[in-house]
Amino acid sequence: MPDRKIVIQKPALTPFNVVAGIIVAVGLIITVIRFTQGLRATTNLSDYNPWGIWIGFDLLVGVALAAGGYVTSAACYIFGLKRFHSAVRPAILTGFLGYALVVLALHYDVGRPWRLPYPFIVQQGTTSLLFEVAACVALYLTVLFIEFTPAALEWLGLKRARSIVAKLTLVLTIFGVVLSTLHQSSLGALFLIAPSKLHPLWYSPYLALYFFVSSIIAGLSMVIFEGSLAHKHFHDKMDAEHLREADGVALGFAKAASWVLAGYFIIKVIGIAQTNAWNYLGSGYGLWFLVEMLGFVLLPCYFYAIGAREKNLKIIRRTAAWTVLGIVVNRFNVGMIAFNYHLPSSERYFPHWMEIGISVFVVTIGILAYKFIVTHMPILYAHPDYDAH
Amino acid sequence: MENVIYTLHDFMLRTESLTYILIVAALCGFIFFWRFLSERDDGRDHLGADRPGGHHR
């Protein structure tokens, strides 16, 4: 545990705090406009484009990048790779905050957010994929909250409650993997209902599989990316175990990510072969598809492999950031760019500045919450009064 | 090469044949990729941790 007796007073008006403060202030103003004047005043959504960046970015990207929680806890507790133990709490925290922010963003996107619990209490809609997504996200957010509570309970000094929750770790991990498998794939399956709206290069009967496999890539990359940021900005909060294991986590996850990226590339090519969509590769959309496949799948696959082979952490960390960007590109493509591709440009969707403002606001809230929790709770160090669970 | 597909049978024959070839090629390719990933890992397990009794180059 780091020596916390030395207290250094940092100035409150740092550039980070000023920028974050401005974003939060603007976000709160847009929030008032959104909930007093409705979606029309704050978004460019229409009947053609009912899902904008609040779904394409906040939900699809948010859920994918929050996959580090189930990937890391499965590696540690189910596959027994205990040397990744120090990465579990940061990954669970990122996952929990990611899903919490997804639900927060949904309140902006859904026309009548107070009806969000309706799938569970008014009509069951059990044949709907959206019901399955709603049920899994709600349950998984609960699971992540419980998985996160040991850190909060250690911070609060509630030893008895902490020991009870710690005993649930394996059960919660299994629940987490099952629920994640279900809803990560179902988010892709949502687009199966619109085969004529999604460009043939992105549409595939395997969309559910693509979303699930790419979520594993997102999870692995996000853990490396977040680990490198934590190493840079919260180095003083990390104990010896975290510092010692950090390189091993990055190397192991890079190797796994390289392997999964190779598999993902193959199943994407097989998807094109199955739908015989080769002739679209020569079009403008085809070139963009090739940019995604070669630049954001094959390239990081190669650099992860080189990084893991040469034990080069600099390459691995840069590749992780690039892969995270690739996940954003993929979800944007499926959710917005290749969706409604047949519409004239005048009917295509481009987000309103207030939509972008809310997305930036939501991400900023997440960063501030992460900073607060990491600064106060035992996330990057083991609390000396408790055994590892 | 004749590129016109007249029947569903033609379509399935072409796409499934190509898919089978791709799968076999991918499985063979994975062996070489795995060797590329792991050939410097003497003394380490498949995710880079030290193996008991192993040695490093």
Tab-separated table of C-alpha atoms in Angstrom:
chain	number	residue	atom	x	y	z
A	1	MET	CA	0.000	0.000	0.000
A	2	PRO	CA	1.408	3.426	-0.821
A	3	ASP	CA	2.411	5.723	2.014
A	4	ARG	CA	-0.587	7.974	2.415
A	5	LYS	CA	0.723	9.931	5.403
A	6	ILE	CA	2.405	12.450	3.147
A	7	VAL	CA	-0.316	14.846	2.068
A	8	ILE	CA	0.511	17.188	-0.780
A	9	GLN	CA	-2.077	19.872	-1.411
A	10	LYS	CA	-2.645	20.177	-5.142
A	11	PRO	CA	-4.146	23.376	-6.576
A	12	ALA	CA	-7.872	23.061	-7.363
A	13	LEU	CA	-7.674	25.086	-10.584
A	14	THR	CA	-5.643	22.648	-12.692
A	15	PRO	CA	-6.194	22.677	-16.494
A	16	PHE	CA	-7.965	19.298	-16.159
A	17	ASN	CA	-10.366	20.597	-13.497
A	18	VAL	CA	-11.132	23.777	-15.451
A	19	VAL	CA	-11.887	21.892	-18.692
A	20	ALA	CA	-13.912	19.234	-16.828
A	21	GLY	CA	-15.825	21.979	-14.990
A	22	ILE	CA	-16.738	23.748	-18.240
A	23	ILE	CA	-17.870	20.471	-19.843
A	24	VAL	CA	-20.010	19.570	-16.832
A	25	ALA	CA	-21.566	23.068	-16.735
A	26	VAL	CA	-22.426	22.964	-20.462
A	27	GLY	CA	-23.680	19.371	-20.065
A	28	LEU	CA	-26.015	20.402	-17.254
A	29	ILE	CA	-27.440	23.256	-19.367
A	30	ILE	CA	-28.054	20.863	-22.298
A	31	THR	CA	-29.625	18.418	-19.847
A	32	VAL	CA	-32.146	21.081	-18.789
A	33	ILE	CA	-32.928	21.840	-22.465
A	34	ARG	CA	-33.272	18.117	-23.285
A	35	PHE	CA	-35.715	17.425	-20.465
A	36	THR	CA	-37.746	20.623	-20.829
A	37	GLN	CA	-37.920	20.969	-24.630
A	38	GLY	CA	-37.557	17.360	-25.749
A	39	LEU	CA	-35.507	15.459	-28.325
A	40	ARG	CA	-36.392	17.774	-31.241
A	41	ALA	CA	-34.621	20.733	-29.629
A	42	THR	CA	-31.423	18.862	-28.828
A	43	THR	CA	-30.985	16.160	-31.492
A	44	ASN	CA	-31.056	15.559	-35.241
A	45	LEU	CA	-32.929	12.302	-34.767
A	46	SER	CA	-35.800	11.520	-37.147
A	47	ASP	CA	-38.064	8.665	-38.161
A	48	TYR	CA	-35.341	7.562	-40.603
A	49	ASN	CA	-32.624	7.858	-37.969
A	50	PRO	CA	-34.115	7.114	-34.558
A	51	TRP	CA	-30.729	6.008	-33.186
A	52	GLY	CA	-27.951	8.589	-33.161
A	53	ILE	CA	-24.681	8.881	-31.268
A	54	TRP	CA	-26.403	8.412	-27.914
A	55	ILE	CA	-26.940	4.826	-29.067
A	56	GLY	CA	-24.059	4.465	-31.575
A	57	PHE	CA	-21.428	5.876	-29.212
A	58	ASP	CA	-22.735	5.979	-25.645
A	59	LEU	CA	-24.424	2.578	-25.734
A	60	LEU	CA	-22.738	0.437	-28.410
A	61	VAL	CA	-19.204	1.733	-27.781
A	62	GLY	CA	-19.784	2.090	-24.016
A	63	VAL	CA	-20.935	-1.513	-23.608
A	64	ALA	CA	-18.090	-2.857	-25.790
A	65	LEU	CA	-15.375	-0.916	-23.961
A	66	ALA	CA	-16.824	-1.945	-20.591
A	67	ALA	CA	-16.165	-5.596	-21.508
A	68	GLY	CA	-12.833	-5.511	-19.667
A	69	GLY	CA	-14.718	-6.398	-16.467
A	70	TYR	CA	-15.956	-9.791	-17.589
A	71	VAL	CA	-12.849	-10.570	-19.671
A	72	THR	CA	-10.431	-9.931	-16.788
A	73	SER	CA	-12.514	-11.546	-14.043
A	74	ALA	CA	-13.094	-14.608	-16.269
A	75	ALA	CA	-9.332	-14.866	-16.953
A	76	CYS	CA	-8.510	-14.593	-13.248
A	77	TYR	CA	-11.289	-16.508	-11.483
A	78	ILE	CA	-12.578	-18.974	-14.120
A	79	PHE	CA	-9.410	-19.752	-16.102
A	80	GLY	CA	-7.262	-19.484	-12.975
A	81	LEU	CA	-4.761	-16.964	-14.385
A	82	LYS	CA	-4.087	-15.446	-10.970
A	83	ARG	CA	-1.211	-13.304	-12.200
A	84	PHE	CA	-3.857	-11.018	-13.705
A	85	HIS	CA	-5.456	-10.522	-10.270
A	86	SER	CA	-4.188	-6.971	-9.857
A	87	ALA	CA	-6.008	-5.988	-13.083
A	88	VAL	CA	-9.406	-7.249	-11.895
A	89	ARG	CA	-10.475	-4.350	-9.665
A	90	PRO	CA	-9.565	-1.576	-12.143
A	91	ALA	CA	-11.306	-3.551	-14.909
A	92	ILE	CA	-14.424	-4.135	-12.781
A	93	LEU	CA	-14.482	-0.431	-11.894
A	94	THR	CA	-14.202	0.584	-15.569
A	95	GLY	CA	-16.928	-1.905	-16.463
A	96	PHE	CA	-19.228	-0.701	-13.685
A	97	LEU	CA	-18.764	2.965	-14.587
A	98	GLY	CA	-19.163	2.130	-18.291
A	99	TYR	CA	-22.491	0.379	-17.789
A	100	ALA	CA	-23.727	3.007	-15.313
A	101	LEU	CA	-22.994	5.697	-17.919
A	102	VAL	CA	-24.730	3.640	-20.621
A	103	VAL	CA	-27.865	3.651	-18.486
A	104	LEU	CA	-27.420	7.390	-17.795
A	105	ALA	CA	-27.104	8.093	-21.539
A	106	LEU	CA	-30.211	5.990	-22.223
A	107	HIS	CA	-32.210	8.406	-20.077
A	108	TYR	CA	-31.348	11.146	-22.575
A	109	ASP	CA	-32.034	9.005	-25.647
A	110	VAL	CA	-35.305	7.362	-24.694
A	111	GLY	CA	-38.253	9.674	-25.312
A	112	ARG	CA	-39.929	8.860	-22.016
A	113	PRO	CA	-37.102	7.632	-19.769
A	114	TRP	CA	-39.361	7.032	-16.797
A	115	ARG	CA	-40.693	4.084	-18.803
A	116	LEU	CA	-37.306	2.335	-18.877
A	117	PRO	CA	-38.483	-0.261	-16.282
A	118	TYR	CA	-41.632	-0.998	-18.346
A	119	PRO	CA	-40.177	-4.106	-20.066
A	120	PHE	CA	-40.066	-5.743	-16.637
A	121	ILE	CA	-43.331	-4.585	-15.067
A	122	VAL	CA	-45.882	-3.616	-17.741
A	123	GLN	CA	-45.300	-5.850	-20.745
A	124	GLN	CA	-42.734	-8.613	-20.856
A	125	GLY	CA	-41.938	-8.581	-24.588
A	126	THR	CA	-39.882	-11.710	-24.169
A	127	THR	CA	-39.644	-12.277	-27.927
A	128	SER	CA	-37.804	-8.973	-28.405
A	129	LEU	CA	-34.019	-8.796	-28.592
A	130	LEU	CA	-34.287	-5.369	-27.021
A	131	PHE	CA	-35.982	-6.961	-23.993
A	132	GLU	CA	-33.052	-9.383	-23.726
A	133	VAL	CA	-30.559	-6.498	-23.964
A	134	ALA	CA	-32.496	-4.505	-21.348
A	135	ALA	CA	-32.714	-7.473	-18.974
A	136	CYS	CA	-29.027	-8.380	-19.347
A	137	VAL	CA	-27.763	-4.802	-19.011
A	138	ALA	CA	-29.910	-4.241	-15.906
A	139	LEU	CA	-28.781	-7.536	-14.345
A	140	TYR	CA	-25.143	-7.108	-15.332
A	141	LEU	CA	-25.022	-3.562	-13.959
A	142	THR	CA	-26.275	-5.037	-10.672
A	143	VAL	CA	-23.628	-7.788	-10.843
A	144	LEU	CA	-20.878	-5.234	-11.545
A	145	PHE	CA	-22.092	-3.083	-8.665
A	146	ILE	CA	-21.861	-6.054	-6.276
A	147	GLU	CA	-18.452	-7.030	-7.711
A	148	PHE	CA	-17.260	-3.463	-7.116
A	149	THR	CA	-18.605	-3.186	-3.538
A	150	PRO	CA	-15.663	-4.950	-1.765
A	151	ALA	CA	-13.459	-1.950	-2.617
A	152	ALA	CA	-16.098	0.493	-1.349
A	153	LEU	CA	-16.733	-1.610	1.786
A	154	GLU	CA	-12.981	-1.773	2.531
A	155	TRP	CA	-12.870	2.016	2.167
A	156	LEU	CA	-15.827	2.360	4.570
A	157	GLY	CA	-14.324	-0.181	6.990
A	158	LEU	CA	-17.329	-2.547	6.878
A	159	LYS	CA	-15.380	-5.793	7.297
A	160	ARG	CA	-18.295	-8.182	7.844
A	161	ALA	CA	-20.253	-7.004	4.805
A	162	ARG	CA	-17.065	-7.115	2.730
A	163	SER	CA	-16.313	-10.721	3.716
A	164	ILE	CA	-19.862	-11.781	2.718
A	165	VAL	CA	-19.606	-10.113	-0.705
A	166	ALA	CA	-16.085	-11.489	-1.274
A	167	LYS	CA	-17.472	-15.038	-0.946
A	168	LEU	CA	-19.772	-14.384	-3.919
A	169	THR	CA	-16.873	-13.594	-6.276
A	170	LEU	CA	-16.925	-16.807	-8.346
A	171	VAL	CA	-20.733	-16.896	-8.652
A	172	LEU	CA	-20.787	-13.243	-9.706
A	173	THR	CA	-18.026	-13.845	-12.248
A	174	ILE	CA	-19.982	-16.716	-13.831
A	175	PHE	CA	-23.134	-14.560	-13.886
A	176	GLY	CA	-21.124	-11.744	-15.447
A	177	VAL	CA	-19.726	-13.916	-18.233
A	178	VAL	CA	-23.138	-15.421	-19.039
A	179	LEU	CA	-24.919	-12.051	-19.068
A	180	SER	CA	-22.139	-10.398	-21.094
A	181	THR	CA	-22.128	-13.188	-23.680
A	182	LEU	CA	-25.872	-12.724	-24.059
A	183	HIS	CA	-26.167	-8.968	-24.381
A	184	GLN	CA	-22.874	-8.202	-26.179
A	185	SER	CA	-24.041	-10.508	-28.970
A	186	SER	CA	-27.650	-9.318	-28.816
A	187	LEU	CA	-26.558	-5.736	-29.475
A	188	GLY	CA	-25.242	-6.948	-32.829
A	189	ALA	CA	-28.272	-9.135	-33.384
A	190	LEU	CA	-30.488	-6.021	-33.080
A	191	PHE	CA	-29.351	-5.070	-36.600
A	192	LEU	CA	-30.425	-8.427	-38.057
A	193	ILE	CA	-33.940	-7.017	-38.169
A	194	ALA	CA	-32.845	-4.476	-40.818
A	195	PRO	CA	-31.010	-6.402	-43.555
A	196	SER	CA	-31.984	-3.872	-46.212
A	197	LYS	CA	-30.875	-0.843	-44.180
A	198	LEU	CA	-27.382	-1.973	-43.212
A	199	HIS	CA	-24.765	-2.040	-45.983
A	200	PRO	CA	-24.073	-5.627	-47.176
A	201	LEU	CA	-20.399	-5.396	-46.156
A	202	TRP	CA	-21.389	-4.846	-42.533
A	203	TYR	CA	-24.613	-6.860	-42.532
A	204	SER	CA	-24.098	-10.539	-41.874
A	205	PRO	CA	-26.049	-13.368	-40.259
A	206	TYR	CA	-23.005	-13.514	-37.940
A	207	LEU	CA	-23.461	-9.958	-36.600
A	208	ALA	CA	-24.145	-11.276	-33.104
A	209	LEU	CA	-20.900	-13.259	-33.184
A	210	TYR	CA	-18.978	-10.245	-34.513
A	211	PHE	CA	-20.197	-8.048	-31.675
A	212	PHE	CA	-19.356	-10.653	-29.044
A	213	VAL	CA	-15.855	-11.436	-30.368
A	214	SER	CA	-15.048	-7.758	-30.881
A	215	SER	CA	-16.192	-7.070	-27.304
A	216	ILE	CA	-13.453	-9.442	-26.088
A	217	ILE	CA	-10.930	-7.467	-28.156
A	218	ALA	CA	-12.356	-4.227	-26.738
A	219	GLY	CA	-12.149	-5.560	-23.185
A	220	LEU	CA	-8.541	-6.743	-23.514
A	221	SER	CA	-7.448	-3.511	-25.209
A	222	MET	CA	-9.294	-1.312	-22.738
A	223	VAL	CA	-7.600	-3.022	-19.776
A	224	ILE	CA	-4.164	-2.384	-21.358
A	225	PHE	CA	-5.104	1.191	-22.330
A	226	GLU	CA	-6.594	2.016	-18.946
A	227	GLY	CA	-3.648	0.344	-17.191
A	228	SER	CA	-1.172	2.518	-19.079
A	229	LEU	CA	-3.149	5.671	-18.199
A	230	ALA	CA	-3.375	4.614	-14.535
A	231	HIS	CA	0.351	3.885	-14.558
A	232	LYS	CA	0.993	7.399	-15.840
A	233	HIS	CA	-1.467	9.430	-13.752
A	234	PHE	CA	-2.006	7.340	-10.591
A	235	HIS	CA	1.444	5.838	-10.197
A	236	ASP	CA	1.587	6.984	-6.563
A	237	LYS	CA	-1.611	5.042	-5.797
A	238	MET	CA	-0.243	1.715	-7.071
A	239	ASP	CA	1.334	-0.771	-4.674
A	240	ALA	CA	4.284	-3.054	-5.390
A	241	GLU	CA	2.074	-5.943	-6.566
A	242	HIS	CA	0.256	-3.782	-9.109
A	243	LEU	CA	3.494	-2.269	-10.373
A	244	ARG	CA	5.116	-5.732	-10.619
A	245	GLU	CA	2.164	-7.356	-12.412
A	246	ALA	CA	1.339	-4.452	-14.746
A	247	ASP	CA	3.832	-5.472	-17.452
A	248	GLY	CA	2.752	-9.128	-17.317
A	249	VAL	CA	-0.900	-8.110	-17.682
A	250	ALA	CA	-0.090	-5.999	-20.746
A	251	LEU	CA	2.006	-8.768	-22.346
A	252	GLY	CA	-0.530	-11.524	-21.653
A	253	PHE	CA	-3.499	-9.467	-22.786
A	254	ALA	CA	-1.646	-8.290	-25.912
A	255	LYS	CA	-0.989	-11.882	-26.896
A	256	ALA	CA	-4.612	-12.837	-26.285
A	257	ALA	CA	-5.848	-9.739	-28.185
A	258	SER	CA	-3.611	-10.555	-31.150
A	259	TRP	CA	-5.016	-14.076	-31.256
A	260	VAL	CA	-8.653	-12.931	-30.979
A	261	LEU	CA	-8.109	-10.187	-33.602
A	262	ALA	CA	-6.783	-12.827	-36.021
A	263	GLY	CA	-9.867	-14.951	-35.395
A	264	TYR	CA	-12.130	-11.918	-35.776
A	265	PHE	CA	-10.536	-11.063	-39.130
A	266	ILE	CA	-11.104	-14.600	-40.372
A	267	ILE	CA	-14.780	-14.715	-39.364
A	268	LYS	CA	-15.338	-11.309	-40.997
A	269	VAL	CA	-13.844	-12.618	-44.269
A	270	ILE	CA	-15.966	-15.765	-43.969
A	271	GLY	CA	-19.011	-13.522	-43.485
A	272	ILE	CA	-18.299	-11.789	-46.790
A	273	ALA	CA	-17.811	-15.153	-48.493
A	274	GLN	CA	-21.126	-16.397	-47.085
A	275	THR	CA	-23.098	-13.411	-48.392
A	276	ASN	CA	-20.975	-13.202	-51.574
A	277	ALA	CA	-20.471	-9.463	-50.987
A	278	TRP	CA	-17.045	-9.279	-52.679
A	279	ASN	CA	-18.245	-6.987	-55.460
A	280	TYR	CA	-18.986	-4.203	-52.942
A	281	LEU	CA	-15.304	-3.964	-51.955
A	282	GLY	CA	-14.562	-1.773	-54.978
A	283	SER	CA	-17.126	0.884	-53.977
A	284	GLY	CA	-16.616	3.867	-51.656
A	285	TYR	CA	-18.166	1.938	-48.773
A	286	GLY	CA	-15.903	-0.961	-49.730
A	287	LEU	CA	-12.803	1.193	-49.345
A	288	TRP	CA	-14.012	2.371	-45.936
A	289	PHE	CA	-14.693	-1.254	-44.991
A	290	LEU	CA	-11.125	-2.129	-46.023
A	291	VAL	CA	-9.814	0.746	-43.889
A	292	GLU	CA	-11.668	-0.751	-40.920
A	293	MET	CA	-10.564	-4.325	-41.615
A	294	LEU	CA	-6.947	-3.662	-42.553
A	295	GLY	CA	-6.273	-0.558	-40.453
A	296	PHE	CA	-8.207	-1.383	-37.298
A	297	VAL	CA	-8.187	-5.211	-37.253
A	298	LEU	CA	-5.218	-6.642	-39.158
A	299	LEU	CA	-2.773	-3.840	-38.267
A	300	PRO	CA	-3.371	-4.012	-34.473
A	301	CYS	CA	-3.315	-7.821	-34.726
A	302	TYR	CA	0.191	-7.592	-36.219
A	303	PHE	CA	1.447	-4.946	-33.793
A	304	TYR	CA	0.036	-6.785	-30.759
A	305	ALA	CA	1.852	-9.900	-32.000
A	306	ILE	CA	5.090	-7.969	-32.496
A	307	GLY	CA	4.704	-6.296	-29.091
A	308	ALA	CA	4.028	-9.599	-27.306
A	309	ARG	CA	6.856	-11.358	-29.201
A	310	GLU	CA	9.428	-8.629	-28.609
A	311	LYS	CA	8.091	-7.850	-25.081
A	312	ASN	CA	7.783	-4.237	-26.225
A	313	LEU	CA	5.308	-2.485	-23.924
A	314	LYS	CA	5.420	0.792	-25.847
A	315	ILE	CA	4.110	-0.901	-28.998
A	316	ILE	CA	1.473	-2.777	-26.986
A	317	ARG	CA	0.152	0.363	-25.262
A	318	ARG	CA	-0.048	2.340	-28.494
A	319	THR	CA	-1.734	-0.586	-30.226
A	320	ALA	CA	-4.271	-0.798	-27.387
A	321	ALA	CA	-5.236	2.859	-27.898
A	322	TRP	CA	-5.486	2.264	-31.659
A	323	THR	CA	-7.662	-0.818	-31.127
A	324	VAL	CA	-9.992	1.076	-28.790
A	325	LEU	CA	-10.367	3.653	-31.589
A	326	GLY	CA	-11.048	0.760	-33.984
A	327	ILE	CA	-13.922	-0.452	-31.804
A	328	VAL	CA	-15.394	3.071	-31.913
A	329	VAL	CA	-15.052	3.064	-35.725
A	330	ASN	CA	-16.724	-0.352	-35.999
A	331	ARG	CA	-19.701	0.558	-33.809
A	332	PHE	CA	-20.085	3.895	-35.626
A	333	ASN	CA	-20.058	2.050	-38.953
A	334	VAL	CA	-22.711	-0.465	-37.939
A	335	GLY	CA	-24.838	1.988	-35.973
A	336	MET	CA	-24.684	5.072	-38.197
A	337	ILE	CA	-22.323	5.251	-41.193
A	338	ALA	CA	-23.315	2.023	-42.973
A	339	PHE	CA	-26.864	2.200	-41.599
A	340	ASN	CA	-29.435	3.789	-43.928
A	341	TYR	CA	-26.692	3.862	-46.575
A	342	HIS	CA	-29.312	3.959	-49.328
A	343	LEU	CA	-30.837	7.275	-48.190
A	344	PRO	CA	-30.019	10.512	-50.063
A	345	SER	CA	-27.426	12.653	-48.280
A	346	SER	CA	-30.111	15.178	-47.252
A	347	GLU	CA	-31.796	12.471	-45.170
A	348	ARG	CA	-28.609	11.103	-43.621
A	349	TYR	CA	-27.947	11.614	-39.938
A	350	PHE	CA	-25.315	13.922	-38.534
A	351	PRO	CA	-25.377	14.581	-34.797
A	352	HIS	CA	-26.548	17.912	-33.372
A	353	TRP	CA	-23.838	19.715	-31.390
A	354	MET	CA	-25.898	19.162	-28.240
A	355	GLU	CA	-25.843	15.395	-28.834
A	356	ILE	CA	-22.050	15.539	-29.033
A	357	GLY	CA	-22.069	17.776	-25.936
A	358	ILE	CA	-24.030	15.213	-23.917
A	359	SER	CA	-21.739	12.381	-25.058
A	360	VAL	CA	-18.663	14.377	-24.000
A	361	PHE	CA	-20.461	15.257	-20.733
A	362	VAL	CA	-21.191	11.572	-20.022
A	363	VAL	CA	-17.575	10.542	-20.709
A	364	THR	CA	-16.333	13.383	-18.475
A	365	ILE	CA	-18.626	12.262	-15.638
A	366	GLY	CA	-17.083	8.794	-16.014
A	367	ILE	CA	-13.518	10.119	-15.862
A	368	LEU	CA	-14.309	12.247	-12.789
A	369	ALA	CA	-15.982	9.304	-11.027
A	370	TYR	CA	-13.018	7.046	-11.898
A	371	LYS	CA	-10.590	9.650	-10.560
A	372	PHE	CA	-12.536	10.057	-7.307
A	373	ILE	CA	-12.856	6.303	-6.711
A	374	VAL	CA	-9.227	5.486	-7.582
A	375	THR	CA	-8.034	8.318	-5.344
A	376	HIS	CA	-10.103	7.226	-2.335
A	377	MET	CA	-10.677	3.463	-2.583
A	378	PRO	CA	-8.291	0.477	-2.766
A	379	ILE	CA	-8.480	-0.080	-6.536
A	380	LEU	CA	-4.820	0.142	-7.566
A	381	TYR	CA	-3.487	-1.215	-4.267
A	382	ALA	CA	-4.461	-3.988	-1.886
A	383	HIS	CA	-5.882	-2.806	1.442
A	384	PRO	CA	-3.496	-4.074	4.158
A	385	ASP	CA	-6.360	-5.138	6.486
A	386	TYR	CA	-7.924	-7.576	4.003
A	387	ASP	CA	-6.844	-10.734	2.186
A	388	ALA	CA	-7.149	-10.893	-1.586
A	389	HIS	CA	-10.370	-12.583	-2.727
B	1	MET	CA	-14.606	-17.530	-65.547
B	2	GLU	CA	-18.387	-17.616	-65.464
B	3	ASN	CA	-19.589	-15.153	-62.780
B	4	VAL	CA	-23.346	-15.397	-63.293
B	5	ILE	CA	-25.271	-17.171	-60.548
B	6	TYR	CA	-28.572	-18.577	-61.826
B	7	THR	CA	-29.929	-20.670	-58.991
B	8	LEU	CA	-29.827	-20.872	-55.206
B	9	HIS	CA	-27.896	-24.116	-55.652
B	10	ASP	CA	-25.221	-22.272	-57.661
B	11	PHE	CA	-25.053	-19.569	-54.982
B	12	MET	CA	-24.763	-22.051	-52.120
B	13	LEU	CA	-22.207	-24.142	-53.989
B	14	ARG	CA	-20.014	-21.119	-54.652
B	15	THR	CA	-20.268	-19.487	-51.207
B	16	GLU	CA	-20.019	-22.696	-49.186
B	17	SER	CA	-17.084	-23.990	-51.244
B	18	LEU	CA	-15.194	-20.755	-50.765
B	19	THR	CA	-16.036	-20.745	-47.054
B	20	TYR	CA	-14.669	-24.273	-46.605
B	21	ILE	CA	-11.444	-23.323	-48.412
B	22	LEU	CA	-11.093	-20.194	-46.251
B	23	ILE	CA	-11.638	-22.177	-43.037
B	24	VAL	CA	-8.999	-24.769	-43.931
B	25	ALA	CA	-6.555	-22.007	-44.969
B	26	ALA	CA	-7.270	-20.117	-41.719
B	27	LEU	CA	-6.717	-23.192	-39.548
B	28	CYS	CA	-3.390	-23.856	-41.282
B	29	GLY	CA	-2.488	-20.172	-41.016
B	30	PHE	CA	-3.242	-20.166	-37.283
B	31	ILE	CA	-0.521	-22.780	-36.719
B	32	PHE	CA	2.088	-20.487	-38.267
B	33	PHE	CA	0.648	-17.466	-36.463
B	34	TRP	CA	0.832	-19.321	-33.142
B	35	ARG	CA	4.439	-20.277	-33.823
B	36	PHE	CA	5.213	-16.635	-34.702
B	37	LEU	CA	3.575	-15.482	-31.451
B	38	SER	CA	5.171	-18.080	-29.214
B	39	GLU	CA	8.584	-18.990	-30.642
B	40	ARG	CA	10.421	-16.645	-28.248
B	41	ASP	CA	8.475	-17.880	-25.227
B	42	ASP	CA	10.825	-20.689	-24.100
B	43	GLY	CA	10.351	-21.143	-20.388
B	44	ARG	CA	7.078	-19.287	-20.442
B	45	ASP	CA	3.524	-20.505	-20.713
B	46	HIS	CA	1.068	-19.494	-23.457
B	47	LEU	CA	0.344	-16.102	-21.879
B	48	GLY	CA	3.891	-15.127	-21.075
B	49	ALA	CA	4.241	-16.177	-17.416
B	50	ASP	CA	7.294	-18.074	-16.186
B	51	ARG	CA	6.908	-21.836	-16.365
B	52	PRO	CA	8.335	-23.851	-13.449
B	53	GLY	CA	11.689	-25.275	-14.498
B	54	GLY	CA	11.666	-23.331	-17.762
B	55	HIS	CA	14.536	-21.327	-19.157
B	56	HIS	CA	14.745	-18.003	-20.963
B	57	ARG	CA	16.789	-17.202	-23.991
